PDB file of C-alpha atoms in Angstrom:
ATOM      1  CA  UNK A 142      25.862 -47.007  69.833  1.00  0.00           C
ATOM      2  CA  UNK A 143      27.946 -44.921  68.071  1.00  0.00           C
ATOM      3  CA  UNK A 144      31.536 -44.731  68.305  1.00  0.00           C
ATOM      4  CA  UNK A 145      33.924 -41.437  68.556  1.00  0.00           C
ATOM      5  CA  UNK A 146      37.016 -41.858  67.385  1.00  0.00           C
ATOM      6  CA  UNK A 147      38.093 -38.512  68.121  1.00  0.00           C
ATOM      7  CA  UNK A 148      38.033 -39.168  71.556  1.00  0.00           C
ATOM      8  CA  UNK A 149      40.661 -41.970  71.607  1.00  0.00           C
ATOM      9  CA  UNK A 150      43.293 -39.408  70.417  1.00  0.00           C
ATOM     10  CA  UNK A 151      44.827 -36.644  72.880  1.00  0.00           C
ATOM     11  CA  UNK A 152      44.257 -33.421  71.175  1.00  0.00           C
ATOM     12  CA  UNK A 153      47.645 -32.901  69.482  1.00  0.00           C
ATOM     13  CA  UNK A 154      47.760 -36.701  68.220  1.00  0.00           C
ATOM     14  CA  UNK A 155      47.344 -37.549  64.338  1.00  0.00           C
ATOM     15  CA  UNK A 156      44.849 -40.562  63.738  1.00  0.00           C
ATOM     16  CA  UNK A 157      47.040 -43.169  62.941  1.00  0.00           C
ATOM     17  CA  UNK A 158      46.576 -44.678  58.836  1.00  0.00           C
ATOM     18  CA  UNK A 159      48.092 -47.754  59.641  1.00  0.00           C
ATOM     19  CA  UNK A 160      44.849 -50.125  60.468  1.00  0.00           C
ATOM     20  CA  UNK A 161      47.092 -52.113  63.093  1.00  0.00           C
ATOM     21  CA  UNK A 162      48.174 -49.054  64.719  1.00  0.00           C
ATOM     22  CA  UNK A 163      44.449 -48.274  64.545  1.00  0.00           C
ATOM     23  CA  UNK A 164      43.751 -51.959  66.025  1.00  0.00           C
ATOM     24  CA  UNK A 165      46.305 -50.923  68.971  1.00  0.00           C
ATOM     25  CA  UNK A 166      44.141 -47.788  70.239  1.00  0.00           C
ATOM     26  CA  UNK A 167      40.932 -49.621  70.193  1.00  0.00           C
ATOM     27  CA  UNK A 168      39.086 -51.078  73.419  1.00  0.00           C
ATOM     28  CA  UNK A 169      38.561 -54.847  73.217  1.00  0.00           C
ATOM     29  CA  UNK A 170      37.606 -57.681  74.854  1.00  0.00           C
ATOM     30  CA  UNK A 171      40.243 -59.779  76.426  1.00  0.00           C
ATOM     31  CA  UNK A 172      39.573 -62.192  74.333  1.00  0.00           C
ATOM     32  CA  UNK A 173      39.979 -60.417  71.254  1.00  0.00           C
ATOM     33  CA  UNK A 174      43.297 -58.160  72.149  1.00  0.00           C
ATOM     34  CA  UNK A 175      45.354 -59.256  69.335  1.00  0.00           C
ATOM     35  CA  UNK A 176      44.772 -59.705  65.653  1.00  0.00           C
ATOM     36  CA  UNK A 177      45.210 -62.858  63.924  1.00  0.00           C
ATOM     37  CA  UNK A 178      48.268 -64.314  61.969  1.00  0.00           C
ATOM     38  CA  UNK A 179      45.875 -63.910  59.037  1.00  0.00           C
ATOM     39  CA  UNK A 180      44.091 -60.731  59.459  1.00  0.00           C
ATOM     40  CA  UNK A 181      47.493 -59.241  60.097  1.00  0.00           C
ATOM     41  CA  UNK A 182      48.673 -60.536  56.973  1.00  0.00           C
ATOM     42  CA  UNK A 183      45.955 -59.277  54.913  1.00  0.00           C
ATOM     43  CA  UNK A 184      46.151 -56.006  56.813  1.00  0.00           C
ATOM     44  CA  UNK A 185      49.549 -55.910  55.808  1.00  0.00           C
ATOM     45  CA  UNK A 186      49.125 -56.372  52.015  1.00  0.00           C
ATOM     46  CA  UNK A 187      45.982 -54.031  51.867  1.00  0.00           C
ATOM     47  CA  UNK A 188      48.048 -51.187  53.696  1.00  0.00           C
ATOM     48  CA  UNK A 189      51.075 -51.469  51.153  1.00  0.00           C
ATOM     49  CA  UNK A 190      48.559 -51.384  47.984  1.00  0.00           C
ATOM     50  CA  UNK A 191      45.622 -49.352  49.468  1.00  0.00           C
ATOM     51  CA  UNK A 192      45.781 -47.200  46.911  1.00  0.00           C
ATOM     52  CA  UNK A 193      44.420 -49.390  44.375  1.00  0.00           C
ATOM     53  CA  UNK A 194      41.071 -49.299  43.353  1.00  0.00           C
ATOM     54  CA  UNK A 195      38.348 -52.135  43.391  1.00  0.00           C
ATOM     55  CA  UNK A 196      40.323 -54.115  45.902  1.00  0.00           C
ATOM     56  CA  UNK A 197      38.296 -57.750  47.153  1.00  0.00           C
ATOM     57  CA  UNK A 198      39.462 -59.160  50.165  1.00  0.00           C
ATOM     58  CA  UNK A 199      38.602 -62.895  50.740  1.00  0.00           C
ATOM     59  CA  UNK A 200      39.128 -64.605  53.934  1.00  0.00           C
ATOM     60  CA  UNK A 201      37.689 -68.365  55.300  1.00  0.00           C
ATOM     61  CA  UNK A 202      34.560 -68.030  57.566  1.00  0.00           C
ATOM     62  CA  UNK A 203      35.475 -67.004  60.778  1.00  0.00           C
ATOM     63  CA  UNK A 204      38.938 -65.966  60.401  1.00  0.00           C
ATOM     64  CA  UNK A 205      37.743 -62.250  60.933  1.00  0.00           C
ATOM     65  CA  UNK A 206      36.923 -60.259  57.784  1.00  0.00           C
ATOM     66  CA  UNK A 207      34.865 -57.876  59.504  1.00  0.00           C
ATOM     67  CA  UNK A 208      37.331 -56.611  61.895  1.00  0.00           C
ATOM     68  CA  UNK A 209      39.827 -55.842  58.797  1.00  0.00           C
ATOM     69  CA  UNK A 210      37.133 -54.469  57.068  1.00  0.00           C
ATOM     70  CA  UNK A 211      36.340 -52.189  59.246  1.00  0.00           C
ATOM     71  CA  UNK A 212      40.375 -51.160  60.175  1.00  0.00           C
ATOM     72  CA  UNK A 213      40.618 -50.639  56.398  1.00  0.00           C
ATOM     73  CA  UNK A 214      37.857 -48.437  56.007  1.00  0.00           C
ATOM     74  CA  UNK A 215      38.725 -46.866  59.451  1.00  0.00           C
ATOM     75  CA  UNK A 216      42.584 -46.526  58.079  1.00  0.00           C
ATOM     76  CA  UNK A 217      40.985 -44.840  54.444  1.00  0.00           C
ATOM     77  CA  UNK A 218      38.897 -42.359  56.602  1.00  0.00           C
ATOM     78  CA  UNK A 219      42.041 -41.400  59.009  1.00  0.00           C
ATOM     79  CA  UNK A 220      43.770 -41.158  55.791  1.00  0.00           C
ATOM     80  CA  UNK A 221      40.693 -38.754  53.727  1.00  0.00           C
ATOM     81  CA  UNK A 222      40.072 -41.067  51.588  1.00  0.00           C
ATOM     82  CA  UNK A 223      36.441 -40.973  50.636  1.00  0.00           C
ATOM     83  CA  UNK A 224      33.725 -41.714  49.902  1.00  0.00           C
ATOM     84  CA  UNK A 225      34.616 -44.863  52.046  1.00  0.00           C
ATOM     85  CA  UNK A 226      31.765 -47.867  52.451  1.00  0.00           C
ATOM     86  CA  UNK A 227      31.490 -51.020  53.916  1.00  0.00           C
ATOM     87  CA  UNK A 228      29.201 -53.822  52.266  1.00  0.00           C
ATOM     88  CA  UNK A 229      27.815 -56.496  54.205  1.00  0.00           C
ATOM     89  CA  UNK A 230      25.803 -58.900  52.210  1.00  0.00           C
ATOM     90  CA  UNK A 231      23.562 -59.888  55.034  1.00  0.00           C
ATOM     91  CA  UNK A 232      21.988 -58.558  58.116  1.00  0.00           C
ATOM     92  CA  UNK A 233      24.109 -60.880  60.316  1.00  0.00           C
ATOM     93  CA  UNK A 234      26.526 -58.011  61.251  1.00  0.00           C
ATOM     94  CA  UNK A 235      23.454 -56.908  62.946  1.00  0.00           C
ATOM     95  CA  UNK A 236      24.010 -59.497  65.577  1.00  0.00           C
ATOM     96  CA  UNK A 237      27.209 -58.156  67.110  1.00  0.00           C
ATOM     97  CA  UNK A 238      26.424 -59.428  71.258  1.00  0.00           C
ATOM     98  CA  UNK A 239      27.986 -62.723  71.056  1.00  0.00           C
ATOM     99  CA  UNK A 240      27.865 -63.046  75.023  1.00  0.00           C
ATOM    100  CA  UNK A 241      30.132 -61.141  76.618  1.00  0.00           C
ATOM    101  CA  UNK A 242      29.953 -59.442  79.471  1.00  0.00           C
ATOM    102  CA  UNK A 243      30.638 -55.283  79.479  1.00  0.00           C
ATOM    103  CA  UNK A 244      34.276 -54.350  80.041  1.00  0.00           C
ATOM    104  CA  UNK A 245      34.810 -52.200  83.088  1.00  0.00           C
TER     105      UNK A 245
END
């Protein structure tokens, strides 16, 4: 399923570069409507040296490295930044239904 994230913005609206702004426009599960004490941390120190180059970002298992992942790279696209990748180093990311039922 692909995701447009032109649509989420009205048409004179700038994409926001800050990934929790980002976080804020996204559609989520009730369960997951906030970011972590952690992830907003991290998000937090990546956003005041994304510039940098080569930068590693190491979290516990489970604590949510995907999701800021993903706002970073989101954030360095909104921004231009590019080329912009995400590595996984497995296919478990394939595996995204964990269960929940289809928000209305």
């Amino acid at each position: 399923m692909d995701i447009d994230f032109d649509a989420l913005l009205d048409d004179d609206e700038v994409a926001p570069i800050n990934p929790r702004e980002i976080f804020q426009t996204l559609d989520k599960h009730k369960d997951f409507d906030f970011l972590r004490d952690v992830q907003r941390d991290v998000l937090d120190g990546w956003f005041s040296r994304r510039t940098s180059k080569d930068t590693v970002i190491k979290l516990n298992v489970g604590s949510g490295k995907t999701t800021v992942g993903l706002l970073a790279l989101q954030s360095s696209i909104n921004e231009g930044i590019y080329p912009a990748v995400f590595v996984c180093a497995d296919n478990l990311l394939g595996i995204v239904d964990k269960g929940y039922p289809e928000q209305d």
